[in-house]
Coordinates of C-alpha atoms in Angstrom, one line a residue:
M53 CA 181.0 71.8 48.3
T54 CA 181.6 68.3 48.0
N55 CA 179.9 65.1 48.3
R56 CA 180.5 64.8 52.1
D57 CA 179.1 68.1 53.1
I58 CA 176.0 65.7 52.8
Q59 CA 173.7 69.2 54.3
A60 CA 173.4 69.7 50.3
A61 CA 170.6 66.2 50.2
W62 CA 169.2 67.3 53.4
N63 CA 168.0 70.7 52.1
Y64 CA 167.2 69.7 49.1
H65 CA 165.3 66.6 50.7
E66 CA 163.8 69.1 53.1
G67 CA 162.8 72.0 50.5
T68 CA 160.7 69.5 47.8
K69 CA 158.3 68.0 50.5
H70 CA 155.2 67.8 49.8
S71 CA 152.4 68.7 52.3
L72 CA 149.1 70.1 51.7
L73 CA 150.7 73.8 52.6
S74 CA 153.4 74.0 49.9
L75 CA 150.9 72.8 47.2
R76 CA 148.0 74.8 48.0
S77 CA 150.6 78.0 48.5
G78 CA 152.8 77.1 44.9
G79 CA 151.2 79.0 43.0
H80 CA 152.7 76.3 39.9
Y81 CA 150.4 75.8 36.7
L82 CA 150.6 73.7 33.3
D83 CA 152.0 75.7 30.4
W84 CA 150.6 73.8 27.5
S85 CA 151.2 76.1 25.2
N86 CA 155.0 75.7 26.5
H87 CA 154.9 71.6 27.3
P88 CA 158.5 70.0 26.2
L89 CA 159.0 67.6 23.5
A90 CA 159.1 63.9 24.4
F91 CA 162.6 63.2 23.2
K92 CA 166.1 64.5 22.3
I93 CA 166.6 65.6 18.7
Y94 CA 169.3 65.8 16.6
S95 CA 168.8 67.7 13.8
T96 CA 172.3 67.5 12.0
L97 CA 172.8 63.6 12.8
D98 CA 171.9 60.4 9.8
P99 CA 170.3 58.5 11.5
I100 CA 171.5 54.5 12.0
A101 CA 168.0 52.1 11.9
L102 CA 167.7 49.4 14.4
P103 CA 166.0 45.9 13.2
R104 CA 162.3 45.8 14.8
D105 CA 162.4 41.6 13.9
F106 CA 163.3 40.5 18.0
D107 CA 163.2 37.1 18.7
P108 CA 161.0 36.3 21.1
L109 CA 162.5 36.0 24.5
Q110 CA 161.6 32.6 26.4
M111 CA 162.6 33.5 30.6
S112 CA 159.3 34.1 31.7
A113 CA 158.9 38.1 33.3
L114 CA 158.7 36.6 36.9
E115 CA 161.9 35.2 36.6
A116 CA 163.2 37.9 35.3
A117 CA 162.0 40.5 37.6
A118 CA 163.7 38.2 40.0
S119 CA 166.9 37.9 38.8
L120 CA 169.8 39.3 40.5
E121 CA 172.7 38.5 38.9
I122 CA 174.1 37.0 35.4
P123 CA 177.6 35.4 36.1
P124 CA 179.7 36.7 32.7
S125 CA 181.3 33.1 32.6
H126 CA 181.9 33.1 28.8
Q127 CA 181.6 35.9 25.0
R128 CA 178.6 37.6 24.9
V129 CA 178.8 40.2 23.3
P130 CA 175.6 41.7 21.6
D131 CA 174.8 42.1 18.2
R132 CA 172.6 45.8 16.5
K133 CA 169.3 43.1 17.4
M134 CA 169.9 42.2 20.9
L135 CA 170.8 45.9 21.1
A136 CA 167.5 47.1 20.0
Q137 CA 165.3 44.6 21.4
V138 CA 167.0 45.9 25.1
L139 CA 166.5 49.8 24.0
H140 CA 162.8 49.2 22.9
F141 CA 162.0 47.2 25.9
S142 CA 163.8 49.8 28.2
A143 CA 162.3 52.6 26.7
G144 CA 161.2 52.3 23.2
I145 CA 157.6 53.3 21.5
T146 CA 155.2 50.8 22.2
K147 CA 152.0 52.1 21.5
R148 CA 151.1 54.5 19.0
R149 CA 147.7 56.6 19.5
T150 CA 146.5 59.3 17.1
H151 CA 144.0 62.0 18.2
P152 CA 142.7 65.6 16.8
G153 CA 145.6 67.2 19.5
G154 CA 148.9 65.0 17.6
E155 CA 150.4 61.7 18.8
I156 CA 150.3 59.9 22.1
F157 CA 153.4 57.8 23.0
F158 CA 153.2 54.9 25.2
R159 CA 156.4 53.7 26.4
A160 CA 158.0 50.5 27.5
A161 CA 158.5 52.0 31.2
A162 CA 156.6 54.3 33.6
C163 CA 157.6 57.7 34.6
T164 CA 156.5 60.4 36.1
G165 CA 153.7 62.4 34.3
A166 CA 154.8 60.5 30.5
L167 CA 157.2 63.1 30.7
Y168 CA 160.4 61.1 29.7
S169 CA 162.9 62.7 30.9
V170 CA 165.7 60.3 30.4
E171 CA 168.3 59.4 27.5
L172 CA 170.1 56.4 26.7
Y173 CA 173.5 56.6 25.6
L174 CA 175.4 54.0 24.5
V175 CA 179.4 53.7 24.5
T176 CA 180.5 51.3 22.5
G177 CA 183.7 48.6 21.5
D178 CA 183.6 47.2 17.9
L179 CA 180.2 44.7 17.3
P180 CA 179.2 42.4 15.1
D181 CA 177.6 45.0 13.3
L182 CA 178.2 48.3 14.6
E183 CA 181.0 50.2 14.7
A184 CA 182.7 51.3 18.0
G185 CA 181.9 54.8 19.0
V186 CA 179.7 56.7 21.5
Y187 CA 175.4 56.6 19.5
H188 CA 172.2 58.8 21.1
F189 CA 169.3 56.0 21.4
G190 CA 166.1 58.2 19.6
P191 CA 163.3 56.1 20.6
G192 CA 160.6 58.3 18.5
D193 CA 162.6 56.7 15.0
F194 CA 163.7 53.5 16.8
S195 CA 167.7 54.2 16.1
L196 CA 171.2 55.2 16.7
R197 CA 172.6 59.0 16.1
K198 CA 176.6 58.5 15.9
L199 CA 178.7 61.6 18.0
R200 CA 182.1 60.4 18.1
A201 CA 183.4 57.7 15.9
G202 CA 185.8 54.8 17.5
D203 CA 186.0 53.3 21.0
F204 CA 185.9 55.2 23.7
R205 CA 185.0 52.5 27.1
R206 CA 188.6 52.9 28.8
L207 CA 187.0 56.8 29.2
V208 CA 184.5 55.4 31.3
V209 CA 186.0 52.5 32.7
R210 CA 188.3 55.0 34.2
A211 CA 185.9 57.4 35.5
S212 CA 184.1 54.7 37.7
G213 CA 187.2 53.4 39.3
E214 CA 188.3 50.6 37.2
E215 CA 185.3 48.9 37.9
P216 CA 185.2 45.7 36.6
S217 CA 182.0 45.0 35.5
L218 CA 182.5 47.9 33.5
A219 CA 186.4 46.5 32.2
H220 CA 184.6 43.6 30.4
A221 CA 182.0 45.4 29.0
P222 CA 181.6 45.2 25.7
V223 CA 178.8 47.9 26.2
I224 CA 178.0 50.7 28.2
L225 CA 175.1 52.9 28.2
V226 CA 174.1 56.1 30.2
S227 CA 171.7 56.9 31.5
T228 CA 170.7 60.7 31.1
G229 CA 168.2 63.5 33.0
T230 CA 167.0 66.0 30.4
Y231 CA 166.1 68.8 33.9
W232 CA 163.3 70.7 32.0
R233 CA 161.1 67.8 30.5
N234 CA 160.6 66.8 33.8
A235 CA 160.4 70.7 36.0
W236 CA 157.6 71.9 33.4
K237 CA 155.2 69.9 36.3
Y238 CA 157.3 68.8 39.5
Q239 CA 159.5 71.9 39.5
A240 CA 162.4 70.7 41.7
R241 CA 161.2 68.1 42.3
T242 CA 161.9 67.0 39.5
Y243 CA 165.6 65.8 40.4
R244 CA 163.6 63.0 42.6
H245 CA 162.1 62.3 39.7
F246 CA 164.9 61.3 38.0
G247 CA 165.8 58.6 40.3
W248 CA 162.5 57.0 39.8
D249 CA 162.6 57.2 36.3
N250 CA 165.9 56.5 35.2
G251 CA 165.6 52.8 37.6
T252 CA 161.5 51.4 35.9
I253 CA 164.1 51.9 32.8
L254 CA 166.7 49.6 34.1
A255 CA 164.5 47.4 35.4
N256 CA 163.1 46.8 31.7
M257 CA 166.5 46.5 30.3
M258 CA 167.9 44.5 33.5
A259 CA 164.9 41.9 32.8
T260 CA 165.1 42.2 29.2
A261 CA 168.6 41.2 29.6
A262 CA 167.9 38.5 31.6
G263 CA 165.9 37.3 28.6
L264 CA 169.1 37.4 26.4
S265 CA 171.6 36.1 28.6
L266 CA 173.1 39.6 28.2
P267 CA 175.3 39.8 32.5
T268 CA 174.6 43.4 33.7
R269 CA 175.2 46.5 36.0
V270 CA 173.8 49.1 37.3
V271 CA 177.3 51.6 38.3
N272 CA 176.2 55.0 40.5
G273 CA 179.8 56.0 40.7
F274 CA 181.7 57.7 38.6
V275 CA 183.6 61.4 37.7
D276 CA 180.3 63.1 36.7
G277 CA 183.3 65.9 34.9
E278 CA 185.1 62.9 32.6
V279 CA 181.5 61.5 31.2
N280 CA 179.1 64.1 30.4
P281 CA 182.0 65.7 27.8
L282 CA 181.9 62.5 26.5
L283 CA 178.1 63.0 26.0
S284 CA 178.7 66.6 25.3
L285 CA 176.1 67.3 27.5
D286 CA 174.6 71.3 28.0
T287 CA 174.8 70.3 32.4
D288 CA 172.8 73.2 33.0
R289 CA 170.1 70.6 31.1
E290 CA 171.0 67.1 31.1
V291 CA 173.2 65.3 33.7
A292 CA 174.3 61.4 33.1
L293 CA 172.8 60.1 36.0
S294 CA 174.5 56.4 35.6
L295 CA 176.2 53.4 33.9
V296 CA 174.8 50.0 32.8
S297 CA 177.2 46.8 31.9
L298 CA 176.0 45.4 29.3
G299 CA 177.4 41.7 27.9
Y300 CA 181.0 40.2 28.7
D301 CA 183.5 40.6 26.7
S302 CA 187.3 38.8 28.0
Q303 CA 189.5 41.7 26.8
S304 CA 189.2 44.5 28.3
P305 CA 189.0 47.5 25.8
R306 CA 192.7 49.4 24.7
E307 CA 193.3 53.0 26.6
H308 CA 192.2 55.8 24.1
T309 CA 194.7 58.3 22.7
G310 CA 193.8 62.1 21.4
E311 CA 191.5 64.6 23.5
I312 CA 187.8 64.8 23.8
S313 CA 186.9 67.4 21.5
S314 CA 184.0 69.6 21.9
L315 CA 181.2 68.3 19.3
E316 CA 178.6 71.3 18.2
L317 CA 175.6 68.6 17.5
E318 CA 172.1 71.0 17.2
T319 CA 169.2 69.4 18.8
V320 CA 165.6 70.6 18.6
P321 CA 164.6 72.9 21.6
L322 CA 162.3 71.3 24.5
S323 CA 160.4 74.4 24.1
R324 CA 160.1 78.0 23.5
Q325 CA 160.9 79.0 27.0
E326 CA 162.2 76.8 29.8
V327 CA 162.3 77.5 33.5
D328 CA 165.4 77.4 36.4
Y329 CA 165.4 76.2 39.1
P330 CA 168.4 76.2 40.8
A331 CA 168.2 73.4 43.4
M332 CA 167.7 70.8 41.0
R333 CA 171.4 71.9 39.9
E334 CA 172.7 72.6 42.9
M335 CA 171.4 69.3 44.4
H336 CA 173.2 66.7 41.1
A337 CA 176.6 69.3 41.9
A338 CA 176.8 69.0 45.1
S339 CA 176.7 64.4 44.3
C340 CA 179.1 64.6 42.0
L341 CA 182.5 62.3 42.3
R342 CA 185.2 64.5 40.9
S343 CA 188.0 62.2 41.3
A344 CA 188.8 58.6 40.6
E345 CA 190.3 57.7 43.9
E346 CA 186.7 59.5 44.7
V347 CA 184.6 57.0 43.3
I348 CA 186.9 53.8 44.7
A349 CA 186.4 54.8 48.4
W350 CA 182.6 55.5 47.2
R351 CA 181.1 52.3 46.3
G352 CA 180.6 49.2 48.1
Q353 CA 180.2 48.9 52.1
T354 CA 176.5 49.3 52.0
P355 CA 174.8 50.0 55.6
K356 CA 172.9 47.2 56.4
N357 CA 168.9 48.2 57.6
E358 CA 168.6 47.2 61.2
P359 CA 164.8 46.9 62.3
P360 CA 163.6 47.8 65.8
S361 CA 161.9 44.5 67.5
R362 CA 159.3 43.2 65.9
T363 CA 156.2 43.4 68.3
G364 CA 153.4 42.0 65.4
R365 CA 151.4 39.2 64.0
I366 CA 153.9 37.9 61.7
V367 CA 152.5 36.2 58.4
P368 CA 154.9 34.3 56.6
L369 CA 154.2 35.3 52.5
E370 CA 153.4 33.0 50.4
P371 CA 155.3 33.1 47.4
L372 CA 154.2 31.0 43.3
T373 CA 156.3 28.3 43.0
A374 CA 158.0 28.7 39.5
G375 CA 155.9 25.7 38.2
D376 CA 152.1 27.6 39.6
A377 CA 153.1 31.0 38.7
P378 CA 152.2 32.3 35.1
A379 CA 154.7 31.9 32.6
D380 CA 154.6 35.3 30.5
P381 CA 157.8 36.0 28.7
V382 CA 159.2 39.2 30.0
D383 CA 158.9 41.0 26.2
R384 CA 154.9 39.8 26.5
V385 CA 154.7 41.8 30.1
I386 CA 156.3 44.8 29.4
L387 CA 154.2 45.2 26.0
R388 CA 151.1 45.0 27.6
R389 CA 151.8 47.2 30.5
G390 CA 150.6 50.0 31.6
S391 CA 149.9 53.1 34.4
A392 CA 146.8 52.5 35.9
R393 CA 144.0 54.5 36.0
R394 CA 142.0 53.7 37.8
F395 CA 141.1 50.2 40.7
T396 CA 138.3 48.7 41.0
Q397 CA 138.6 48.2 44.7
K398 CA 138.6 44.3 44.4
S399 CA 141.3 41.7 46.8
I400 CA 143.9 40.5 44.4
H401 CA 144.7 36.5 46.4
F402 CA 147.6 36.6 49.3
A403 CA 149.7 34.5 46.6
Q404 CA 149.4 37.0 44.3
L405 CA 151.3 39.8 46.6
S406 CA 153.5 37.2 48.5
T407 CA 155.1 36.9 44.7
L408 CA 155.6 40.3 43.3
L409 CA 157.0 41.5 47.0
H410 CA 159.5 38.3 46.8
R411 CA 160.2 38.1 43.0
A412 CA 160.3 42.4 43.2
T413 CA 162.9 42.5 46.5
Q414 CA 165.2 40.0 45.3
G415 CA 168.2 42.9 44.3
F416 CA 170.1 43.6 41.5
S417 CA 173.9 44.1 41.0
S418 CA 175.1 47.4 41.6
D419 CA 178.2 49.1 42.8
F420 CA 176.1 50.6 45.8
L421 CA 174.7 47.8 47.2
D422 CA 177.3 45.1 48.7
P423 CA 176.5 42.5 48.7
A424 CA 174.7 41.6 45.9
G425 CA 170.9 41.7 47.2
T426 CA 171.5 44.4 50.3
L427 CA 169.1 47.4 49.5
L428 CA 168.7 50.4 51.2
N429 CA 164.6 51.1 51.0
E430 CA 162.1 49.2 53.3
L431 CA 158.6 48.6 52.0
Y432 CA 155.9 49.5 53.8
L433 CA 152.4 48.2 53.2
I434 CA 148.4 49.7 53.8
V435 CA 146.3 46.1 52.3
H436 CA 143.3 47.0 51.6
S437 CA 141.9 44.3 50.0
V438 CA 143.9 40.8 49.7
E439 CA 142.2 37.2 50.3
G440 CA 144.0 35.8 53.3
L441 CA 145.2 38.6 55.1
P442 CA 143.8 41.2 57.4
A443 CA 143.4 45.1 55.8
G444 CA 146.0 47.0 57.6
A445 CA 149.4 48.3 57.8
Y446 CA 152.4 46.3 57.3
V447 CA 156.0 46.4 56.9
L448 CA 158.1 43.1 54.7
H449 CA 160.6 42.0 56.1
R450 CA 162.5 40.9 53.0
N451 CA 165.9 38.7 54.6
D452 CA 163.0 36.3 56.7
C453 CA 160.4 36.6 54.0
V454 CA 157.6 37.5 56.4
L455 CA 155.5 40.7 57.3
E456 CA 155.1 42.4 60.5
C457 CA 151.4 43.6 60.8
L458 CA 151.9 47.3 62.8
K459 CA 148.1 48.4 62.9
E460 CA 144.9 46.2 62.1
G461 CA 142.0 48.3 60.2
D462 CA 140.6 49.6 56.8
F463 CA 143.2 52.5 56.1
R464 CA 141.6 53.5 52.0
R465 CA 140.8 56.9 53.3
E466 CA 144.3 57.1 54.3
A467 CA 146.2 55.3 51.8
G468 CA 144.3 58.6 49.6
H469 CA 145.0 60.8 51.3
L470 CA 148.6 60.3 52.0
G471 CA 149.0 59.3 48.1
L472 CA 148.0 63.6 47.6
D473 CA 144.4 63.4 48.4
Q474 CA 143.8 60.6 44.8
E475 CA 141.4 57.9 44.2
L476 CA 144.5 55.4 42.9
P477 CA 146.0 54.3 46.2
A478 CA 142.5 54.7 48.0
N479 CA 141.0 51.8 45.4
A480 CA 143.5 50.1 45.0
A481 CA 144.6 46.4 46.7
V482 CA 147.1 47.7 48.1
T483 CA 149.5 50.7 48.4
I484 CA 153.0 50.0 49.0
F485 CA 155.2 52.3 49.8
F486 CA 159.5 52.7 50.3
L487 CA 161.5 54.0 53.5
A488 CA 164.7 54.8 53.9
D489 CA 166.8 55.9 56.7
L490 CA 168.9 58.4 54.9
N491 CA 170.9 58.6 58.1
P492 CA 173.4 55.8 57.4
V493 CA 172.6 56.4 53.9
L494 CA 174.3 59.8 53.5
K495 CA 176.7 58.7 55.6
R496 CA 178.0 56.6 53.8
F497 CA 177.6 57.7 50.1
G498 CA 178.0 61.8 50.9
N499 CA 175.0 63.2 48.9
R500 CA 175.4 60.5 46.6
G501 CA 173.8 58.3 48.2
Y502 CA 170.2 60.1 47.9
R503 CA 171.1 59.5 44.1
A504 CA 171.5 56.3 45.0
V505 CA 168.8 55.8 47.4
Q506 CA 165.8 57.4 44.6
L507 CA 167.2 54.9 42.0
E508 CA 167.2 52.1 43.9
A509 CA 164.2 52.6 44.5
G510 CA 162.9 53.4 41.1
I511 CA 164.1 50.3 40.2
L512 CA 162.1 48.1 42.9
G513 CA 159.7 49.9 41.4
G514 CA 159.8 48.8 37.7
K515 CA 160.1 45.5 39.2
L516 CA 156.5 45.4 41.2
Y517 CA 155.3 46.9 37.6
L518 CA 157.0 43.9 35.4
A519 CA 155.6 41.2 38.9
S520 CA 152.6 42.3 38.7
Y521 CA 151.4 42.8 35.1
A522 CA 152.7 39.1 34.5
Q523 CA 149.8 38.2 37.6
G524 CA 147.1 40.2 35.8
L525 CA 147.5 43.4 37.9
G526 CA 148.1 46.8 37.3
A527 CA 149.9 49.6 39.0
T528 CA 151.0 52.6 39.1
G529 CA 153.9 55.2 40.6
L530 CA 152.6 58.1 43.1
T531 CA 153.7 60.6 44.9
F532 CA 152.6 61.7 48.5
Y533 CA 153.2 63.4 51.8
D534 CA 156.2 62.9 52.6
D535 CA 155.7 63.4 56.4
E536 CA 152.8 62.0 56.6
V537 CA 153.6 59.0 55.9
T538 CA 156.1 58.3 58.3
E539 CA 153.8 59.6 61.0
F540 CA 151.4 57.4 59.8
F541 CA 154.2 54.4 59.5
S542 CA 155.2 55.2 63.1
P543 CA 156.5 54.0 65.5
H544 CA 158.4 51.6 63.4
A545 CA 159.0 54.4 61.3
K546 CA 160.3 57.0 63.2
G547 CA 163.4 58.7 61.4
K548 CA 162.8 57.2 57.6
S549 CA 162.3 59.7 54.8
A550 CA 159.3 57.9 52.3
I551 CA 161.0 58.0 48.4
F552 CA 158.5 56.8 46.3
L553 CA 155.1 55.3 46.4
V554 CA 153.5 52.2 44.0
A555 CA 150.2 51.0 44.0
V556 CA 148.9 47.6 42.6
G557 CA 145.2 46.9 42.7
K558 CA 142.6 45.2 40.0
P559 CA 142.2 48.1 36.8
P560 CA 138.8 47.7 35.5
K561 CA 139.0 46.0 33.2
Q562 CA 140.8 42.5 32.4
A563 CA 142.6 43.8 29.3
F564 CA 145.2 40.3 29.3
P565 CA 144.7 36.4 30.3
Q566 CA 145.9 35.7 32.7
S567 CA 148.2 32.7 32.6
P568 CA 147.2 29.3 33.2

């Protein structure tokens, strides 16, 4: 099965859809005695402690969420403290809570089921206070562990088809997904969640890097069979998902000489046993790229969304200007972020909704989005209680900064049902659905386009989190009844697929003050 055999993506997508029938007939239950560890722990490698004395960031969360690209115009090489700051606010532990049964860890980015299936690795050249090498980031003790000594960046650059941002990156961050850690709860649907969970981490990563004036670019195209061995991954259990270039070095890395030896590194088992869901691994294998030439042909030339003719009432967005918007720095907003567990049904202001939609959808720099700012997903909304905007269903026309009303009415009950019959999407002020036309995406990018569309939704969802909490609101990501979401927004959404869902509203308590 090759990347161009796109029936594999369709088979996986159709086979992992939620419906009333699939949920009621599944018979799956959570075996808490077999709950997986939240961390990958190398039992024989010494930790390299990361500094915790961060310098406060000055850039506001709203500005950071909207940041599209920092031009790599001058030398910008991070030191260990800057690396620590990026890692902490991307995937670090921000809160700990002790209870009779143990300890709960709260992480910087939202994650499906709080299972934290995404791991971070670094491939670096020589930095001011860190030797070149391949490292794993351990959130549990906030440290790095060296897997390989030496500069292996050139191998990653070659695997990416000579991606320019990687060729000048002093640090390349690699995100991986661990199947079982998420599949324990979500079974084969985990491969969708890889994109969501990786995306929220990358949203925080790019926002933090923007606050440090470090250029970043998300790279989704690479030869899987060259990156996975570098990290010594057991690909039946863990696979590389994405690359991010961090910083800028005018000098490109030298060619690495020598073989990539296999590493026999012991890790603590995740559980006493793991259950295999072959559909996940089959989807990943079918979306792998096998040569640098295939990677080069894969990237760019993003298909454009061709929306139907506008027939509904048009409502221009009214985002707050920089001078009027809350200016809380990105690091403070990330620290107070959490997935909302309840909403109050209280109204939010239209300016708040406008601001979070505007800031979160400016796009980001990536090899599958050409030109920068292009998106694969479209945003559809069910508005419940937004002052200045009638309740109803809407679609965002991002380029024109307007909403089109598809139908007016109170759809709280419908929103709750679409979100797997939960109260959160019904009680939110607004429920935001990501939908994509997979036909042109898969035609252009092959099965790997399915990875890209899920990753993009996760990144945009992460930006919605940042923009919501920056304005004193709460947000949470949810799953959904796939086909019923498309049906609800049709005929406008006919032929599109539901990808992700974020509910935004007011939590029961104002846990933090809004900036003036």
